[in-house]
Tab-separated table of C-alpha atoms in Angstrom:
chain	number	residue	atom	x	y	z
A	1	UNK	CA	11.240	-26.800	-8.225
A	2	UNK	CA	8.200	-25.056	-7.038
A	3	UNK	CA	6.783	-22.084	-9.225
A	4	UNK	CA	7.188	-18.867	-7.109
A	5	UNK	CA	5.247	-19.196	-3.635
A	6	UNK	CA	3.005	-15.617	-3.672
A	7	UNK	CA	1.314	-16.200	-0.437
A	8	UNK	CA	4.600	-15.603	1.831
A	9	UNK	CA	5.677	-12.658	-0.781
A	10	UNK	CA	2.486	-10.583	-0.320
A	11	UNK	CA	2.513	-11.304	3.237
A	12	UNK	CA	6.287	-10.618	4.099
A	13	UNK	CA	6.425	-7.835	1.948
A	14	UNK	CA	5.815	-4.827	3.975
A	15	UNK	CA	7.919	-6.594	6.797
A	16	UNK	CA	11.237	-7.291	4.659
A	17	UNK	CA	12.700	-4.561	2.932
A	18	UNK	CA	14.890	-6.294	-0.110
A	19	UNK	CA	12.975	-9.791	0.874
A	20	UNK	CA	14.180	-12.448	-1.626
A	21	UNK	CA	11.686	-13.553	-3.777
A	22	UNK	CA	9.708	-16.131	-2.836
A	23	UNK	CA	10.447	-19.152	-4.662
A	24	UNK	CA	8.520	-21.949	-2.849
A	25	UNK	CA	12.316	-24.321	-3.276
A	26	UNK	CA	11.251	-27.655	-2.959
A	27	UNK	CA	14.300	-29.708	-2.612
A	28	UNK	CA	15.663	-32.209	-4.992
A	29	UNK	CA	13.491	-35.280	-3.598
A	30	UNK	CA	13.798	-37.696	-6.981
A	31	UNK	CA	17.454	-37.510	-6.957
A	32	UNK	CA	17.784	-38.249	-2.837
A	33	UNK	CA	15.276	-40.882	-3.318
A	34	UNK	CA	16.990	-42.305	-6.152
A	35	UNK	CA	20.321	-42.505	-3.977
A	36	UNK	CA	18.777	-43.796	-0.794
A	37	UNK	CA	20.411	-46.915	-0.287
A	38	UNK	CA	24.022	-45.299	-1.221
A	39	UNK	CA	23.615	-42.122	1.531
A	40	UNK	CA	22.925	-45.126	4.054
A	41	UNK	CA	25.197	-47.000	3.493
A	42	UNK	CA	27.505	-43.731	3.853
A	43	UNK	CA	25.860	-43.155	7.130
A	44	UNK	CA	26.227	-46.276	8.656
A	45	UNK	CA	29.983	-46.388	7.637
A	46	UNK	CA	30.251	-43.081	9.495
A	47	UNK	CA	28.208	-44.299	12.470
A	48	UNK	CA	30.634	-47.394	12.757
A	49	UNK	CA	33.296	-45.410	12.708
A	50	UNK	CA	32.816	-43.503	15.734
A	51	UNK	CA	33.900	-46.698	18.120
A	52	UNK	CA	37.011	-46.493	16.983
A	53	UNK	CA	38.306	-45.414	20.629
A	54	UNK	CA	36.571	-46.973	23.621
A	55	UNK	CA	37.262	-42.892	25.542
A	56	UNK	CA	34.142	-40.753	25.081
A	57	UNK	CA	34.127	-38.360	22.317
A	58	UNK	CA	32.700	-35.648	24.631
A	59	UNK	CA	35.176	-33.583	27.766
A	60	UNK	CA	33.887	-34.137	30.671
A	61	UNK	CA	33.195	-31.433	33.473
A	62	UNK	CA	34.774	-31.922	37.095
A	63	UNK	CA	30.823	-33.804	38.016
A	64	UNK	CA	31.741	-36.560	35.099
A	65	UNK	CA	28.925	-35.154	32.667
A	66	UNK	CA	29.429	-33.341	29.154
A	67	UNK	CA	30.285	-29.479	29.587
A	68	UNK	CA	27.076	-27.790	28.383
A	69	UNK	CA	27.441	-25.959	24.970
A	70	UNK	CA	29.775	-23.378	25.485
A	71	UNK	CA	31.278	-24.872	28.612
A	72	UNK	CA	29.054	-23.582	31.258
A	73	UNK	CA	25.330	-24.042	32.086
A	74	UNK	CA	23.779	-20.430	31.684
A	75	UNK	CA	21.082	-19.690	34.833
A	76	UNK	CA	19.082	-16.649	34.120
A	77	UNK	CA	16.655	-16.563	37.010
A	78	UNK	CA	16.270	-13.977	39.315
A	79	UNK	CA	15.692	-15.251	42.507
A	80	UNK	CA	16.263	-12.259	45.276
A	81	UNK	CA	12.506	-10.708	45.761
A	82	UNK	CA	13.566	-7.368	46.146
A	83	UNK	CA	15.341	-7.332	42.911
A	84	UNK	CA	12.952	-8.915	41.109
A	85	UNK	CA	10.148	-6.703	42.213
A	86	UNK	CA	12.631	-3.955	40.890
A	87	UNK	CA	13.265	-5.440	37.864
A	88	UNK	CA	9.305	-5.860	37.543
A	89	UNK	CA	8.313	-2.022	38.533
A	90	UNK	CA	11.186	-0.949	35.878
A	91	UNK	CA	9.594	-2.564	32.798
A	92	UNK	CA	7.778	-0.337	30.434
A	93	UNK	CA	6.078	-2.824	28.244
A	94	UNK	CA	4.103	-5.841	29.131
A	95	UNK	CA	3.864	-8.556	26.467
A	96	UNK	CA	2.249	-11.901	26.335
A	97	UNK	CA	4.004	-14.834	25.536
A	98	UNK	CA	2.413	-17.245	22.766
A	99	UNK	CA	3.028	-20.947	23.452
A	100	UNK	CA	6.231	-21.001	21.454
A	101	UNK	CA	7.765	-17.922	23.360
A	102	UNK	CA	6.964	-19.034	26.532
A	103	UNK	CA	8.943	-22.532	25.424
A	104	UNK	CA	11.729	-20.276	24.086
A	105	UNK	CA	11.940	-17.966	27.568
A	106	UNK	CA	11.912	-20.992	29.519
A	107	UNK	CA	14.816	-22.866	27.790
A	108	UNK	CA	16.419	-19.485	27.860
A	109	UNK	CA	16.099	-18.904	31.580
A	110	UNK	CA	17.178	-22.516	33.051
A	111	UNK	CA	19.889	-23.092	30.252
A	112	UNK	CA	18.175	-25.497	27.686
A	113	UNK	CA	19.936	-22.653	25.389
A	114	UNK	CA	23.157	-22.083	26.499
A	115	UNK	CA	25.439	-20.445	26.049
A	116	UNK	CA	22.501	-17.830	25.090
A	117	UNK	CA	21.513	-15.176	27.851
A	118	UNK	CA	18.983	-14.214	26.156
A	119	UNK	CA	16.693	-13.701	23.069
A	120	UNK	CA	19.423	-12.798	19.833
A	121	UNK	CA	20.051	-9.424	18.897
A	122	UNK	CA	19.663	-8.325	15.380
A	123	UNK	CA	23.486	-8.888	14.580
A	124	UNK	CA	23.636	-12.362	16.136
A	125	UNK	CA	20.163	-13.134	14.393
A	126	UNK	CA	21.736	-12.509	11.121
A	127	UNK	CA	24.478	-14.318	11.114
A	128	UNK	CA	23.046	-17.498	12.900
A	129	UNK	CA	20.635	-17.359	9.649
A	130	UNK	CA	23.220	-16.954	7.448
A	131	UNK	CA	26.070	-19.242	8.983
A	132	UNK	CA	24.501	-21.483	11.844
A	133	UNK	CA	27.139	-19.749	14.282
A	134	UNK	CA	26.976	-17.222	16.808
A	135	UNK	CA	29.158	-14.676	15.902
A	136	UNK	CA	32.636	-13.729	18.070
A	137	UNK	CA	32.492	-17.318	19.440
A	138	UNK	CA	31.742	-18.946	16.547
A	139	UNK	CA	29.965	-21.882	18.068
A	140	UNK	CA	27.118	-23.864	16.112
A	141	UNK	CA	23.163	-22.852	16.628
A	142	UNK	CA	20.963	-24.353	14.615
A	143	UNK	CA	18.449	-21.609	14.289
A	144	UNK	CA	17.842	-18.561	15.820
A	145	UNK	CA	15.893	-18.122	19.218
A	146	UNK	CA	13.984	-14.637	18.738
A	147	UNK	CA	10.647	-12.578	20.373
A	148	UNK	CA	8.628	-11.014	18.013
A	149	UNK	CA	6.482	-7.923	18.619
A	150	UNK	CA	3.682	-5.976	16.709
A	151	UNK	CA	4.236	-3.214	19.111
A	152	UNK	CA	5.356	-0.347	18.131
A	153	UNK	CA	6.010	1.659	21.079
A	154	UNK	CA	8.345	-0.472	22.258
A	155	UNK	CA	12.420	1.006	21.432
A	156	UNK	CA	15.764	0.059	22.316
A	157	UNK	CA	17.181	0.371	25.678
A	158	UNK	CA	13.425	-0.247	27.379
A	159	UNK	CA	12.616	-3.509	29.525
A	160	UNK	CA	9.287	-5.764	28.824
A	161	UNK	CA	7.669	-7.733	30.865
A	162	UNK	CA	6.568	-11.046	29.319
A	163	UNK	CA	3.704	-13.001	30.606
A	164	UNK	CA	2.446	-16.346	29.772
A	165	UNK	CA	-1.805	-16.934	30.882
A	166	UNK	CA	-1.334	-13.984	32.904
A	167	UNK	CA	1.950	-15.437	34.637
A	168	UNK	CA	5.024	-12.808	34.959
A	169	UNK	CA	7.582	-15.156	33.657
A	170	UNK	CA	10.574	-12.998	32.184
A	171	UNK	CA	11.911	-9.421	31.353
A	172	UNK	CA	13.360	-8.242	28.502
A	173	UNK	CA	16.199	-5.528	28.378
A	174	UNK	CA	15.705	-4.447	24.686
A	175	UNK	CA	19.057	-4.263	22.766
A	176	UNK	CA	17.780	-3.966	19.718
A	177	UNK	CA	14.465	-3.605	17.728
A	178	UNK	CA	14.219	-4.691	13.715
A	179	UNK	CA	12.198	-5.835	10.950
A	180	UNK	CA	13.139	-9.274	9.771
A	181	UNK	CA	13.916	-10.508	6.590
A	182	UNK	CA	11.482	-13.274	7.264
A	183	UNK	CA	11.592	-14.812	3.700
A	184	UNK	CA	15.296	-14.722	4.044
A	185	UNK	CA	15.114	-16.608	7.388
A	186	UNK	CA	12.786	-19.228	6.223
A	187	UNK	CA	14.927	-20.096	3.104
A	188	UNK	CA	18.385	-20.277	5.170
A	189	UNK	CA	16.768	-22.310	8.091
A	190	UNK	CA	13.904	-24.375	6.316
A	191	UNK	CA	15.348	-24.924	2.380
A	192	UNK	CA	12.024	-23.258	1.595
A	193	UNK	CA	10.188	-19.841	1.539
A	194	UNK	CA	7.028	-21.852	1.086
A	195	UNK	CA	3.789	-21.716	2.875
A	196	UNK	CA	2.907	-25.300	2.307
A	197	UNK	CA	6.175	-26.006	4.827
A	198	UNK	CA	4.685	-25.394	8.545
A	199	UNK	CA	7.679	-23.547	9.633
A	200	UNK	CA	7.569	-20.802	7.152
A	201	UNK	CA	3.357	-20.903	7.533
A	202	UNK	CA	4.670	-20.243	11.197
A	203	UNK	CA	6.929	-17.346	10.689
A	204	UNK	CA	4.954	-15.918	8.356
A	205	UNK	CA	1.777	-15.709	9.810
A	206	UNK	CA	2.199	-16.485	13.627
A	207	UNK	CA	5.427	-14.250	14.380
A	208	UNK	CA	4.683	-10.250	14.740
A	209	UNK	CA	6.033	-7.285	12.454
A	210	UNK	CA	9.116	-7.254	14.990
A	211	UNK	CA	11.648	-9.167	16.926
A	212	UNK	CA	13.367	-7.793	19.868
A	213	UNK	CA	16.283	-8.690	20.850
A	214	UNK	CA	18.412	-8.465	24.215
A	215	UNK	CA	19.282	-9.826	27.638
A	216	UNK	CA	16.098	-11.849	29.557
A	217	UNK	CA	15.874	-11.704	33.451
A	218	UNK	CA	14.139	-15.175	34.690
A	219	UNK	CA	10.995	-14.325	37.085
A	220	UNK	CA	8.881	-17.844	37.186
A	221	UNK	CA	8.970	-20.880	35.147
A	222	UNK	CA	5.686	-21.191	33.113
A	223	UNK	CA	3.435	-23.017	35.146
A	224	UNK	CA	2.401	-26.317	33.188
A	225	UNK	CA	0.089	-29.342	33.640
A	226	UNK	CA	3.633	-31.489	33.090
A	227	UNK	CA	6.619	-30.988	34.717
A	228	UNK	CA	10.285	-30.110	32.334
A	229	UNK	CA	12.966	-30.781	34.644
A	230	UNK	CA	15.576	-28.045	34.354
A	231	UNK	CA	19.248	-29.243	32.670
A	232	UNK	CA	20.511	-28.550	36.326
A	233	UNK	CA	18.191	-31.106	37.557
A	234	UNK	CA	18.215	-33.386	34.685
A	235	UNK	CA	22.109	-33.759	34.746
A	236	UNK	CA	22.341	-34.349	39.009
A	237	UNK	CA	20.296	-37.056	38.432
A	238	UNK	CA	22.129	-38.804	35.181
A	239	UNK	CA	25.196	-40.860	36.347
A	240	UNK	CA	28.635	-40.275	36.162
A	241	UNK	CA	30.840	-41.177	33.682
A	242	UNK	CA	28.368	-42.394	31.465
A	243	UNK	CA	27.340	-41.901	27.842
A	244	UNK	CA	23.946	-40.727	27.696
A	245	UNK	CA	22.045	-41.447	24.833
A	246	UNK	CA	19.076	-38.783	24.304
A	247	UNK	CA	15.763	-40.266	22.225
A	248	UNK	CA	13.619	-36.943	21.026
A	249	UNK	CA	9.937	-37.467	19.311
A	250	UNK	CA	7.299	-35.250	19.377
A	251	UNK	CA	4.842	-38.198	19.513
A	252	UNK	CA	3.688	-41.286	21.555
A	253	UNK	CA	6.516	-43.897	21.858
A	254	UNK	CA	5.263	-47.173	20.169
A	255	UNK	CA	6.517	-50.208	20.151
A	256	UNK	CA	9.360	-49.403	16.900
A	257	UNK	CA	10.100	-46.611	18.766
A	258	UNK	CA	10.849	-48.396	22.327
A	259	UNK	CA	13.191	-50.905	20.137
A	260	UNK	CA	14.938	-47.620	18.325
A	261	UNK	CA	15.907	-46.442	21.787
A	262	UNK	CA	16.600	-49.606	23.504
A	263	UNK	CA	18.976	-51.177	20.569
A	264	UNK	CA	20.661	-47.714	20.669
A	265	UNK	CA	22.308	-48.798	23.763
A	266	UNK	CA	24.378	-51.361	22.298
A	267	UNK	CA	25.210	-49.031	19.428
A	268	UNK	CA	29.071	-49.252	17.966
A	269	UNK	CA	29.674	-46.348	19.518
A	270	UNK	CA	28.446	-46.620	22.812
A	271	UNK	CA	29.893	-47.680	25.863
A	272	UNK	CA	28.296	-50.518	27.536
A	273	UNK	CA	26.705	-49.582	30.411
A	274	UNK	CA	25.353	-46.286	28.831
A	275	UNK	CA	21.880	-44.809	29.654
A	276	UNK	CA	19.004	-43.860	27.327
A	277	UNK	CA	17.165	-40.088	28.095
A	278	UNK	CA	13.943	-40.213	26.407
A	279	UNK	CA	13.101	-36.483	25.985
A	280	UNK	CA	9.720	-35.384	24.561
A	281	UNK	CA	8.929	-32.285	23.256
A	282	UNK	CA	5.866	-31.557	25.068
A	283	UNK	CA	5.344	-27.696	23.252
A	284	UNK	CA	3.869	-26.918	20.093
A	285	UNK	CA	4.556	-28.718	17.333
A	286	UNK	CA	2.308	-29.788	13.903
A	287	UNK	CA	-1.538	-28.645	14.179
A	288	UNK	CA	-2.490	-32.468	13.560
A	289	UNK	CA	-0.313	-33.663	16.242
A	290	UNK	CA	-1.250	-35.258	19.862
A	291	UNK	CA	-1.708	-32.095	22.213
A	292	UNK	CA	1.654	-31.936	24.764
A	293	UNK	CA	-0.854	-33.359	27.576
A	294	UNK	CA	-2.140	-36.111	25.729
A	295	UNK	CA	1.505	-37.338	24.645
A	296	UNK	CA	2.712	-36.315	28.326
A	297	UNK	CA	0.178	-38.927	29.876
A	298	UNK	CA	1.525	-41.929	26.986
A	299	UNK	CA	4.590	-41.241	28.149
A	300	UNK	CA	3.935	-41.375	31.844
A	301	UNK	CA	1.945	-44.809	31.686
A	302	UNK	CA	4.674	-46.244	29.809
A	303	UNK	CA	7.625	-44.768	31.877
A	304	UNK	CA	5.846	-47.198	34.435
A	305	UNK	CA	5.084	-50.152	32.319
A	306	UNK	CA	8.787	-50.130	31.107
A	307	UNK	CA	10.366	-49.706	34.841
A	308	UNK	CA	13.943	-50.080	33.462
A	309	UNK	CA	16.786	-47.882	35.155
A	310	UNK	CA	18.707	-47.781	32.253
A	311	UNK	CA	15.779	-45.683	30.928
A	312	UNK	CA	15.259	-42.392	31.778
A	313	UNK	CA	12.498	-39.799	30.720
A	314	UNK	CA	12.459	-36.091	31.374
A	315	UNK	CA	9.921	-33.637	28.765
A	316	UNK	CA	11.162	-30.218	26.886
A	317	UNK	CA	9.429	-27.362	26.966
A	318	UNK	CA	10.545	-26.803	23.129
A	319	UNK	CA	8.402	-25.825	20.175
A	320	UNK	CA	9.440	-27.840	16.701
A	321	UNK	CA	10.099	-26.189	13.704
A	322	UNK	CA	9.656	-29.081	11.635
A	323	UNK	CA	13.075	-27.622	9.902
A	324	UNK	CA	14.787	-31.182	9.323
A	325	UNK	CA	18.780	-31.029	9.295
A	326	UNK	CA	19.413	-27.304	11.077
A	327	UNK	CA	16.305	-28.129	13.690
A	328	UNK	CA	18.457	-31.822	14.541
A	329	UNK	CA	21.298	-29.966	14.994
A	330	UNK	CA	19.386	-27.888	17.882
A	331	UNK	CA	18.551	-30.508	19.355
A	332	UNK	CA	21.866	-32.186	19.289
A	333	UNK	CA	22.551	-28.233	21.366
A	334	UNK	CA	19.608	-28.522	23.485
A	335	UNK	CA	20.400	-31.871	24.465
A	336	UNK	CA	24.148	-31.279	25.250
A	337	UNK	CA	23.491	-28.990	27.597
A	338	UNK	CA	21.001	-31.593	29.058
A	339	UNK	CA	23.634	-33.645	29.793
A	340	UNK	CA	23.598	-36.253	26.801
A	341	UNK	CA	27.053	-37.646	24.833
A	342	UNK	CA	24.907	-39.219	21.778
A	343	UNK	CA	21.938	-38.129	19.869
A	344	UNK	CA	19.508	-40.573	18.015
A	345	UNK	CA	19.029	-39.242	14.632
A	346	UNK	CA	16.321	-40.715	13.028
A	347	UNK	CA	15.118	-41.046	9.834
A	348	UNK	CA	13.442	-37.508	8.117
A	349	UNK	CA	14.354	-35.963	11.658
A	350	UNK	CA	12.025	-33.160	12.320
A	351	UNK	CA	10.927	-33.390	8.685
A	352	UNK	CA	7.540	-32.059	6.591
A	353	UNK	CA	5.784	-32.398	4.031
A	354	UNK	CA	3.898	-29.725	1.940
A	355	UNK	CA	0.703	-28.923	2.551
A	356	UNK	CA	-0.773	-29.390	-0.349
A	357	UNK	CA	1.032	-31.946	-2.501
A	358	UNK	CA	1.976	-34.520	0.492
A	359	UNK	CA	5.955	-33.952	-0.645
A	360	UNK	CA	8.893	-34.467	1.407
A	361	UNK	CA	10.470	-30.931	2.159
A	362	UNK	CA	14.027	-33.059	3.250
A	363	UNK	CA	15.667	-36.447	2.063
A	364	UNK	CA	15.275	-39.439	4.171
A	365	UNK	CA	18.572	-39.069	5.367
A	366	UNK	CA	19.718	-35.892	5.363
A	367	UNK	CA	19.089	-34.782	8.971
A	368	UNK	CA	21.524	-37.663	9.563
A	369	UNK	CA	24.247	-37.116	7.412
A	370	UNK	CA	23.877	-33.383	8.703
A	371	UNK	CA	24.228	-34.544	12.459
A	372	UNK	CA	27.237	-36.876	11.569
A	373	UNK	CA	28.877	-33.540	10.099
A	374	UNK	CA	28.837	-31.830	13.176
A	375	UNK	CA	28.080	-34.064	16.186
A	376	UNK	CA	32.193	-33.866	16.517
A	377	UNK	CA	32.271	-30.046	17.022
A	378	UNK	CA	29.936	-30.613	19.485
A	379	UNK	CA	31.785	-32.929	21.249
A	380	UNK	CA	29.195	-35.623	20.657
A	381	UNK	CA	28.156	-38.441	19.020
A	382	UNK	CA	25.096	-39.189	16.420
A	383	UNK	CA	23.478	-42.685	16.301
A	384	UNK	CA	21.651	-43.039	13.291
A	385	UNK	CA	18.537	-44.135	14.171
A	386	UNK	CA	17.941	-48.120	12.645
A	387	UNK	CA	15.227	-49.327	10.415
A	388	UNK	CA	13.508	-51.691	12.456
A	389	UNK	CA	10.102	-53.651	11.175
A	390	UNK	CA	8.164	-56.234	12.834
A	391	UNK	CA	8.487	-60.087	11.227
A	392	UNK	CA	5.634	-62.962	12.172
A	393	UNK	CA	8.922	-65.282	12.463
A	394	UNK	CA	11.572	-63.266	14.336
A	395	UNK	CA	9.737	-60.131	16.473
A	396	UNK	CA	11.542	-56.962	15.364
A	397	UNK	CA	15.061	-57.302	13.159
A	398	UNK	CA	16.277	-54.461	11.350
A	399	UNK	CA	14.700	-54.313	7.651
A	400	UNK	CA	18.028	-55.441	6.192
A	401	UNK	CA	18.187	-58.317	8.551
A	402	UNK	CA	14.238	-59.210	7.409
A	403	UNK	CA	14.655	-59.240	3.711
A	404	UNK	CA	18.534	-61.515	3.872
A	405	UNK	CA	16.254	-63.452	5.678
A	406	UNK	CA	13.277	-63.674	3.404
A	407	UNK	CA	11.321	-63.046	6.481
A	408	UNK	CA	7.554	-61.876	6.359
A	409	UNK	CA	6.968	-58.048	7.801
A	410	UNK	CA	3.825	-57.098	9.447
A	411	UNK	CA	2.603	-53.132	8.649
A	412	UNK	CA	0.332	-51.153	10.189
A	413	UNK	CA	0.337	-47.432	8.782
A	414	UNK	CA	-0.278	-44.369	10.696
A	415	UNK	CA	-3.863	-43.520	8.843
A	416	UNK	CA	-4.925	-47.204	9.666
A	417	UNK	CA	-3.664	-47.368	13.634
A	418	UNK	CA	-5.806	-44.122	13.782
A	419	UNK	CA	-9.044	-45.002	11.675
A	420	UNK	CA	-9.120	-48.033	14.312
A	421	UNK	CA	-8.430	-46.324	17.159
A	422	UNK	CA	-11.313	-44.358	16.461
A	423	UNK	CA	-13.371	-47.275	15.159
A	424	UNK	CA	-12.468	-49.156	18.691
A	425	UNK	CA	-10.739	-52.245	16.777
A	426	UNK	CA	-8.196	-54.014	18.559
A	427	UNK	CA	-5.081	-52.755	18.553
A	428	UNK	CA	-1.874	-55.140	17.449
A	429	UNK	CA	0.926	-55.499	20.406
A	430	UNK	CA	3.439	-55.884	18.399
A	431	UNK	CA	2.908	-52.249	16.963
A	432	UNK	CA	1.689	-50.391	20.128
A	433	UNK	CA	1.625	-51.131	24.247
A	434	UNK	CA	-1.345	-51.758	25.330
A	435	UNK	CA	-0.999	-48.276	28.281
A	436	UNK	CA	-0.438	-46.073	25.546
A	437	UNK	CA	-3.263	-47.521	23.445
A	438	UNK	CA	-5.697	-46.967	26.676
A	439	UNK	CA	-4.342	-43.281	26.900
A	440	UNK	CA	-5.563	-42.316	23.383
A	441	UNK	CA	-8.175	-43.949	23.227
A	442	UNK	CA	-9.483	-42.025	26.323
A	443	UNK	CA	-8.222	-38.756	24.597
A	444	UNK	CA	-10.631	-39.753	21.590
A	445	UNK	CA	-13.353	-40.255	23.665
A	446	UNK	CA	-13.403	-37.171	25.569
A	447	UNK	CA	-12.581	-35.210	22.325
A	448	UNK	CA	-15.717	-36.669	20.473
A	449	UNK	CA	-18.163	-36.327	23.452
């Protein structure tokens, strides 16, 4: 445990009346660590337990696709001009979006968030912090999708208009106005009300004095550099009938990566024939990650390299939390609506570490064992992702496989690929492809000139 964290306290406190305290909670990392290999051996007995029946988990819709969360797809655009010049003149706020709300009002507006119609009120807010639900229905969200405000003027029962780099891109009928518990939020949805975590940094010091809450009318997509293909469009072109595996990282795809994603195909509990979406997040994520355009154009050269049909990419316009097991279990959401049956879990999904000490805010495993819980609520299925390494005898085998084996693995770390990808060293093939290599190097290039 963490001694009390004072930097969120002093600056949540005039924004949550009865705030917790803020203990920075670390959580108990020497006891997960110490029962690793028990919690995966667990999780593979779960995982092979899944392909127990050869019929898909999921229900199927009419089109032969998963029913989105909720069982419809939610379409929030407005697309008759005279309306939505109406709705426009109406509004008596204006508001611009920061990269993560614009995300969140896209995802809103073309369903990536169904059943949601818009951003949560203070009611549903509260209870998806406290129980993960949406209250009345009951049905699972992982955290809560809210706009935040430092304006005051704005009161319930008004309309904003939200703009992204000047773009009208949404409106906002105002159902209710409130000052989070912030410190509350962070320590239901993150384990932690410390700063050192980047999701609580975020709420804390990103996020306004307010959220508002309340329907949102669709105007524009937020025009981007990439394209995010809607759900709508994403599922017409997915086949039929077909379990759809999604792969989310927030990062270029190397070559452990390409094998996670590819072996996941001939998973226990996937069908043969079965299709793999490989789904970037292209929105914010970590500050010392790849910008979304840099990873966009990895992806891109190595969607053509790759040129398999059984290998699908599409990009989300979705900004991480880094909140480990309730952040996999919106994507799991996110994803079913999408169109996907399974969901690669990997290891530490969507995981941090503090900012100061270099600790592990999750266990290893615990966005998978999290996943497993719940993928059959959703009406899908989690494929914990496998530990593969790279072996001078054998290419890649999964670590188990390497050391029954006694075979010899090859490791590159993260610090070292980068140190000589700046230094200009040659690259190893065996840990990244060779397009994706030219991409970032051309990113370091124009950065340092």
């Amino acid at each position: 445990m963490l001694p009390a964290a004072k930097g969120l306290a002093s600056v949540l406190a005039s924004s949550a009346s009865g705030a917790l305290a803020c203990a920075g909670l670390r959580l108990a990392n020497a006891a997960r660590q110490a029962s690793t290999s028990t919690t995966m051996s667990q999780t593979q007995q779960q995982a092979r337990s899944f392909a127990a029946s050869a019929m898909p988990a999921y229900q199927p819709e009419s089109s032969g696709h998963i029913a989105p969360h909720g069982g419809s797809l939610v379409d929030l655009m407005v697309r008759e001009k005279d309306y939505k010049r109406a709705v426009v003149d109406s509004c008596h706020h204006k508001q611009e979006c920061s990269d993560r709300n614009a995300c969140d009002v896209e995802l809103l507006t073309v369903g990536g968030f169904s059943p949601l119609e818009g951003f949560l009120n203070k009611e549903a807010y509260e209870h998806v912090v406290e129980h993960m639900r949406l209250p009345g229905s009951d049905l699972l969200l992982g955290l809560p999708v809210v706009m935040d405000t430092n304006n005051e003027a704005i009161v319930e029962g008004q309309r904003v208009l939200l703009t992204y780099k000047g773009q009208d891109i949404a409106v906002l009928e105002v159902e209710s106005k409130w000052v989070p518990n912030k410190a509350l939020e962070t320590k239901q949805c993150y384990g932690t009300t410390s700063l050192e975590h980047p999701g609580t940094l975020m709420v804390a010091t990103e996020r306004g004095k307010y959220y508002i809450g309340g329907k949102v009318l669709g105007l524009d997509l937020p025009q981007r550099v990439f394209p995010c293909a809607t759900p709508a469009h994403v599922r017409a072109d997915l086949p039929a009938d077909t379990d759809v595996v999604a792969f989310q990282c927030r990062n270029p795809v190397h070559r452990a990566h390409y094998e996670l994603f590819m072996r996941s195909l001939h998973a226990p509990n996937v069908r043969p024939g079965a299709v793999c979406l490989v789904h970037p997040t292209c929105g914010p994520t970590q500050d010392d990650d790849i910008p979304g355009i840099v990873r966009y154009h990895t992806y891109e050269v190595l969607k053509r390299e790759i040129d398999n049909p059984n290998i699908r990419w599409a990009y989300l316009p979705y900004s991480m939390h880094m909140a480990g097991p309730r952040e996999a279990i919106q994507h799991m959401i996110i994803r079913k609506n999408y169109g996907c049956t399974h969901f690669i879990v990997g290891r530490d999904m969507a995981g941090s570490k503090s900012s100061l000490t270099g600790d592990d805010f999750y266990g290893m495993y615990d966005a998978q064992e999290f996943a497993i819980k719940h993928a059959p609520e959703l009406g899908m299925q989690a494929v914990p992702s496998l530990d593969v390494v790279y072996t001078e005898e054998a290419g890649y085998v999964t670590a188990a496989e390497a050391k029954q084996q006694g075979l010899n693995v090859k490791k590159l770390s993260g610090t070292k690929f980068r140190q000589m990808l700046r230094g200009g060293e040659e690259i190893p093939e065996w840990f990244a492809f060779k397009s994706v290599v030219g991409v970032l190097r051309e990113h370091a290039q124009h950065k340092s000139s």
